[in-house]
Tab-separated table of C-alpha atoms in Angstrom:
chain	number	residue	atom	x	y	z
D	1	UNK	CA	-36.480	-3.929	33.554
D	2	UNK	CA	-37.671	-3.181	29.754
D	3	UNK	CA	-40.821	-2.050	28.783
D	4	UNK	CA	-42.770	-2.527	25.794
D	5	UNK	CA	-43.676	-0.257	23.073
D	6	UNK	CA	-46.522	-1.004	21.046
D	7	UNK	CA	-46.758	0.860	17.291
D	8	UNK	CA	-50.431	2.530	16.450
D	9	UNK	CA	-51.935	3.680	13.487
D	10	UNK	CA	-55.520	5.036	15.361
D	11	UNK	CA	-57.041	5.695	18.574
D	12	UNK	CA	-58.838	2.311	18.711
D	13	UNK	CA	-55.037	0.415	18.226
D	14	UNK	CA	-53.791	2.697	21.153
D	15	UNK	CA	-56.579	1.627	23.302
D	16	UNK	CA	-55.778	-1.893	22.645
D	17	UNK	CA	-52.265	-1.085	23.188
D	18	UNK	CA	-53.228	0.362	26.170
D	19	UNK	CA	-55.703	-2.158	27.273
D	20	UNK	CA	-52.737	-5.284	26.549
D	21	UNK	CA	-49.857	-3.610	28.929
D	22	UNK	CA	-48.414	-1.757	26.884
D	23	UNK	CA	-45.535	0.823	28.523
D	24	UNK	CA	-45.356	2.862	25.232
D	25	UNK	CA	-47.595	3.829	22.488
D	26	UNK	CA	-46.054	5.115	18.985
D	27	UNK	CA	-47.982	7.198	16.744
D	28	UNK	CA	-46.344	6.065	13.319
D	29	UNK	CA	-47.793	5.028	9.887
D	30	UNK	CA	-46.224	2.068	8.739
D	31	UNK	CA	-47.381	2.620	5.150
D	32	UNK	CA	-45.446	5.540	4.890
D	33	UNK	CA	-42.260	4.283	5.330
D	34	UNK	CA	-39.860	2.766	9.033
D	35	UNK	CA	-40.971	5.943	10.552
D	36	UNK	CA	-43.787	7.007	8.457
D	37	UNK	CA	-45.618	10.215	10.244
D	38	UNK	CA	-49.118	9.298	11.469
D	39	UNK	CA	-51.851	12.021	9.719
D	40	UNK	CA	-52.080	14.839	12.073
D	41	UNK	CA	-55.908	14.532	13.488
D	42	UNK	CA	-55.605	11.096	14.018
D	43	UNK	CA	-52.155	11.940	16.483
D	44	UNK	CA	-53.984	14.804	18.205
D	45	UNK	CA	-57.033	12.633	18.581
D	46	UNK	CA	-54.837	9.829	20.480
D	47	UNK	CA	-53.470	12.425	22.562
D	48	UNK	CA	-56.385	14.407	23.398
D	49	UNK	CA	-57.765	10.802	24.481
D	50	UNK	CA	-54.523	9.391	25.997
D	51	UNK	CA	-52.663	12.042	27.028
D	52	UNK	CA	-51.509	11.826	30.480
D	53	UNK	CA	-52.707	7.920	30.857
D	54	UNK	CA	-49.550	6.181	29.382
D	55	UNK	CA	-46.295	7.538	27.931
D	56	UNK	CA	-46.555	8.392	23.857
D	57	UNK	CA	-44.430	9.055	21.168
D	58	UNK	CA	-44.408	10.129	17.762
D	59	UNK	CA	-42.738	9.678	14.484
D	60	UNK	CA	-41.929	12.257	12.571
D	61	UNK	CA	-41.706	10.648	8.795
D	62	UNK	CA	-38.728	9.436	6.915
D	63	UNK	CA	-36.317	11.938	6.026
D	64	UNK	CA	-33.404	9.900	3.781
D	65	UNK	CA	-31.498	12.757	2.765
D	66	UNK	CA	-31.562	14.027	5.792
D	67	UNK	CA	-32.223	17.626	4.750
D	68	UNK	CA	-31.887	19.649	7.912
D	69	UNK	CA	-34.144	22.281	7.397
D	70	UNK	CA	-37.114	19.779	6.219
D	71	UNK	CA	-36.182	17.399	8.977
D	72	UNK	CA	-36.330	20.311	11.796
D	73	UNK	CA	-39.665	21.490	10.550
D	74	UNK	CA	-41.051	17.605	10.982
D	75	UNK	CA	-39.937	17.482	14.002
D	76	UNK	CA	-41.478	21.076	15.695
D	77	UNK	CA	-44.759	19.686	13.722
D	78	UNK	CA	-44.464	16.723	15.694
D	79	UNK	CA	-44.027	18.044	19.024
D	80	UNK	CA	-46.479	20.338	18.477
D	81	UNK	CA	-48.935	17.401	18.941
D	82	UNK	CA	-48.345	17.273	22.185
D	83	UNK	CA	-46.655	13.982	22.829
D	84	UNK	CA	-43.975	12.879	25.516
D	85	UNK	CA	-40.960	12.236	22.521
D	86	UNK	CA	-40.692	12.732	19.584
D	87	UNK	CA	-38.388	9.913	17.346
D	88	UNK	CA	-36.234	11.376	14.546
D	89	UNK	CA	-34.062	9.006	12.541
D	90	UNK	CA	-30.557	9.351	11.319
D	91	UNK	CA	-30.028	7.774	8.033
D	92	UNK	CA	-26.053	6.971	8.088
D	93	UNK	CA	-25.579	10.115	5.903
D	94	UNK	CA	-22.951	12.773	5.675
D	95	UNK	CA	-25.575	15.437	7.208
D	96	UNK	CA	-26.409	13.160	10.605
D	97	UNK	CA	-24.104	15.085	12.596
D	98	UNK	CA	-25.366	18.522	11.080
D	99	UNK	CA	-28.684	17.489	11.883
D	100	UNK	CA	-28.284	16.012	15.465
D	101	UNK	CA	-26.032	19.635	16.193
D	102	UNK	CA	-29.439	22.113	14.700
D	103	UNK	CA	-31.948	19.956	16.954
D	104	UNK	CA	-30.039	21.474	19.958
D	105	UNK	CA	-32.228	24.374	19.448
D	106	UNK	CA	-35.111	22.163	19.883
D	107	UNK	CA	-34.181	19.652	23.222
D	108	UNK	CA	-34.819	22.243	26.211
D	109	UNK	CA	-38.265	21.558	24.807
D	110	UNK	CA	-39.006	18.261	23.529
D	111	UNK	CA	-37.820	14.819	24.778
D	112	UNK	CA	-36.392	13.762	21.111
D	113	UNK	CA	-35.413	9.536	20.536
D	114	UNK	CA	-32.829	9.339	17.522
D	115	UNK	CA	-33.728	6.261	15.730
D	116	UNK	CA	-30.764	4.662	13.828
D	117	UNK	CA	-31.049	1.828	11.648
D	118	UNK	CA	-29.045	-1.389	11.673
D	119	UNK	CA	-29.016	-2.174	7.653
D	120	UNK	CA	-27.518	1.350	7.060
D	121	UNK	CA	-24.548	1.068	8.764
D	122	UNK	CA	-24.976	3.359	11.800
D	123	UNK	CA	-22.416	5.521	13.009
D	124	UNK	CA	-22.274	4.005	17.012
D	125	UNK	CA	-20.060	7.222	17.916
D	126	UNK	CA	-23.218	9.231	17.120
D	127	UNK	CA	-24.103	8.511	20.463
D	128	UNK	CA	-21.535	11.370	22.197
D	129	UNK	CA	-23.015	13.675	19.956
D	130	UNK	CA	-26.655	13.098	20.640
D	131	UNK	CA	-25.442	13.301	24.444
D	132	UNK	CA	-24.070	16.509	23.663
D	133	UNK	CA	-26.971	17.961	21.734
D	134	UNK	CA	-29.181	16.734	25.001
D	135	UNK	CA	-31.276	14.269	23.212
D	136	UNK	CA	-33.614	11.746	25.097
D	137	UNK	CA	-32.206	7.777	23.833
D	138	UNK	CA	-31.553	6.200	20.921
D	139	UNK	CA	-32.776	3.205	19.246
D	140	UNK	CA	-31.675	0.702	16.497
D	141	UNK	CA	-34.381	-0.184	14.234
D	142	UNK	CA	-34.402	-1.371	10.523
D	143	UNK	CA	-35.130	0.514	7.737
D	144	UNK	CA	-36.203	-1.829	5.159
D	145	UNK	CA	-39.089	-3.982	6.477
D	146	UNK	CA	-38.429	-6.283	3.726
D	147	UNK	CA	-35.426	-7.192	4.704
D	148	UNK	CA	-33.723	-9.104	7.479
D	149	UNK	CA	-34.485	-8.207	10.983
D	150	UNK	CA	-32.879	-6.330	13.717
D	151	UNK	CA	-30.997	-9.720	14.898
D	152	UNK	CA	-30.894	-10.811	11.488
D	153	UNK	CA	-28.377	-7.971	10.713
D	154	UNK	CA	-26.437	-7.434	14.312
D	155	UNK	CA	-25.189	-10.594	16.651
D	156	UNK	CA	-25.896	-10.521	20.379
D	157	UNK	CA	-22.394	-9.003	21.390
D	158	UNK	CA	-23.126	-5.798	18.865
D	159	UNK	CA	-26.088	-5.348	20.146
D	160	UNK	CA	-25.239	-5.665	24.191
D	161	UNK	CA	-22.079	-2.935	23.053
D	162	UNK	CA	-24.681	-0.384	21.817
D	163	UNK	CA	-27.501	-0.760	24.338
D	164	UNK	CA	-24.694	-0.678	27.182
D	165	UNK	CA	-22.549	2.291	25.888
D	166	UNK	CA	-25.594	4.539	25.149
D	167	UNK	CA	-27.006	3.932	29.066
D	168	UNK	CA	-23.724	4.732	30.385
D	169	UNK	CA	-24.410	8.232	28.463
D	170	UNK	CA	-27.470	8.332	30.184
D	171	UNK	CA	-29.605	7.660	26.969
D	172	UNK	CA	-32.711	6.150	26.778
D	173	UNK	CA	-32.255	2.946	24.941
D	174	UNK	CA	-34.649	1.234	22.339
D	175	UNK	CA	-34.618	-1.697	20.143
D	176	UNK	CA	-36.741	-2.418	17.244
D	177	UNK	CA	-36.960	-4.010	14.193
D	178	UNK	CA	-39.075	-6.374	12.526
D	179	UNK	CA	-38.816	-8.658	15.416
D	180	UNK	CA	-40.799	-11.697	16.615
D	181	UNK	CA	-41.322	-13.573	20.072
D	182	UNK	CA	-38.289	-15.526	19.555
D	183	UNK	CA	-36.359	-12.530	19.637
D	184	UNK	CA	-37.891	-11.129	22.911
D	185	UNK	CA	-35.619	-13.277	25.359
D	186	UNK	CA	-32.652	-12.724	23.967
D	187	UNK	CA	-33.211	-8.820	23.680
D	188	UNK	CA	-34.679	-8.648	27.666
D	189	UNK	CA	-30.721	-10.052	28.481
D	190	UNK	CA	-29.549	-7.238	26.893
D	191	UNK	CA	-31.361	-4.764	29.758
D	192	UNK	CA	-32.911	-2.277	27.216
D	193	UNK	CA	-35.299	0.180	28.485
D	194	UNK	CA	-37.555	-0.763	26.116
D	195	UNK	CA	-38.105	-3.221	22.921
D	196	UNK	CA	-40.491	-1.974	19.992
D	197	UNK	CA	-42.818	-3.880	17.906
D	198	UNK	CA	-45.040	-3.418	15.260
D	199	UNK	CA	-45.566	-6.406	12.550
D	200	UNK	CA	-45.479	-8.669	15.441
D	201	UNK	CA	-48.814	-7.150	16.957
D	202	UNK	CA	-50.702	-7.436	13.678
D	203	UNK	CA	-52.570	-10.256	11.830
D	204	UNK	CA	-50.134	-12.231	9.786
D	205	UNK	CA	-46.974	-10.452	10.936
D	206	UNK	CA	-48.249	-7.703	8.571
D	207	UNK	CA	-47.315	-4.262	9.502
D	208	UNK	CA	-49.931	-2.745	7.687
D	209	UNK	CA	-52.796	-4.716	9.016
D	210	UNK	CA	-54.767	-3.821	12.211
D	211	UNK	CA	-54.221	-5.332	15.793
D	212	UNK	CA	-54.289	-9.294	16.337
D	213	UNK	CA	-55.422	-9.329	19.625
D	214	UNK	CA	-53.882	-12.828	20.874
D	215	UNK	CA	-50.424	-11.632	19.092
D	216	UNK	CA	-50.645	-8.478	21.368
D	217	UNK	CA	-51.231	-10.712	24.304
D	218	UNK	CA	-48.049	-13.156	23.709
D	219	UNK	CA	-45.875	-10.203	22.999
D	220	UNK	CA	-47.193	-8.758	26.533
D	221	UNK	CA	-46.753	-11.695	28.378
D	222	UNK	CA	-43.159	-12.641	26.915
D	223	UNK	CA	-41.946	-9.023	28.614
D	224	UNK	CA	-42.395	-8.696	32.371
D	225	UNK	CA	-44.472	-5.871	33.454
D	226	UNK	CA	-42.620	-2.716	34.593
D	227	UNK	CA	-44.011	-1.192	37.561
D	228	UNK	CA	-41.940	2.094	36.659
D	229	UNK	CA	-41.839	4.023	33.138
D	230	UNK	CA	-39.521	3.181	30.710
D	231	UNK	CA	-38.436	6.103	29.473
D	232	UNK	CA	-37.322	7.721	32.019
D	233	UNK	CA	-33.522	8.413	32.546
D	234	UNK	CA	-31.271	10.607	34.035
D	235	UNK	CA	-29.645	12.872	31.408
D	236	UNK	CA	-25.600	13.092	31.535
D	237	UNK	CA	-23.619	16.210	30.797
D	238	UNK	CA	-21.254	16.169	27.891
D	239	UNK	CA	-18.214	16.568	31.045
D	240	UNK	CA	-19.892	13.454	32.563
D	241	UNK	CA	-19.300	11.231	29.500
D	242	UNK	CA	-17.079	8.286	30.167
């Protein structure tokens, strides 16, 4: 079954999270970008709060150039707050597979998500290597909130290819993207371990605004609770890969 992960910008939006059903709260500023890093007393507050009570994560900013010394050093910062994984994304640049090979130094550690975006033409084969480098999961997202949505930019068939080939590598698999409850049906037939949502918790659809309460009901109700967490798979060796 999927579970839901719920985007927060403070410790009274992760209570609500919380409160709602939700399987996974994100520490991420949305004003700062797709993965915009939350200010760094208002993550250790949510953790020194919520750690231990539900599963968290944490964004660790947006990184386009994907500069592998800067993005490293965001990433150590991150996990140094004390969360469960930490989500790095991959910006369909030459330095991805630089970048995914330098975090091996940092996986016996930290449970890292790579987030890849659907309107930058992400490298699917990325996937062995992430395997290889012992990451966590992946995820699709979208990078440009102004823009189309995740099913806006990849059909259902695309979609069902990625989550399935990435969970036969034993990765974690997420999907996000400026999506709505429309989209939640047709995502849950696609057996991810988890769908992600942000604009659609907030007043107006607006990522930037706080917690609409009835919004983060519907999205709740439209997934079926999980009685087991979502992000929680076995990891496969490189010589397992199919």
């Amino acid at each position: 079954m999927t579970g839901m992960l719920a985007s927060v910008t403070s410790l009274d939006e992760a209570r609500l999270a919380i409160e709602a059903g939700a399987d996974v709260v994100d520490l991420k500023d949305p004003a700062r970008g797709a993965l915009g890093a939350l200010e760094a007393w208002i993550a250790r507050e949510i953790v020194t709060a919520l750690g231990g009570k539900v599963t968290l994560s944490a964004t660790v900013g947006d990184f386009p150039s994907m500069d592998v010394g800067e993005v490293l050093a965001a990433a150590r910062r991150t996990a140094d707050l004390g969360v469960d994984f930490v989500k790095v994304g991959f910006f369909g640049t030459p330095r991805d597979v630089e970048c995914v090979r330098a975090f091996m130094s940092l996986t016996s550690e930290t449970r890292l998500i790579a987030v890849q975006f659907a309107d930058l033409a992400p490298d699917l084969d990325l996937c062995e290597r992430l395997v290889e480098a012992r990451f966590a999961g992946v995820m699709l997202d979208t990078a440009r909130k102004e823009g189309p949505g995740l099913r806006g930019l990849l059909n259902q068939s695309q979609l069902s290819r990625f989550v399935r080939r990435a969970q036969a590598l034993g990765l974690i698999t997420g999907l996000a993207g400026k999506l709505r409850l429309a989209d939640i049906a047709p995502l849950l037939d696609l057996g991810p371990d988890y769908i992600g949502f942000r604009g659609a918790l907030c007043a107006q659809h607006q990522r930037s605004a706080g917690f609409d309460i009835q919004a983060l009901r519907s999205v709740r109700v439209a997934i079926p609770a999980r009685a087991s967490n979502p992000l929680r798979r076995p990891r496969v060796s490189a010589g397992q890969m199919p």
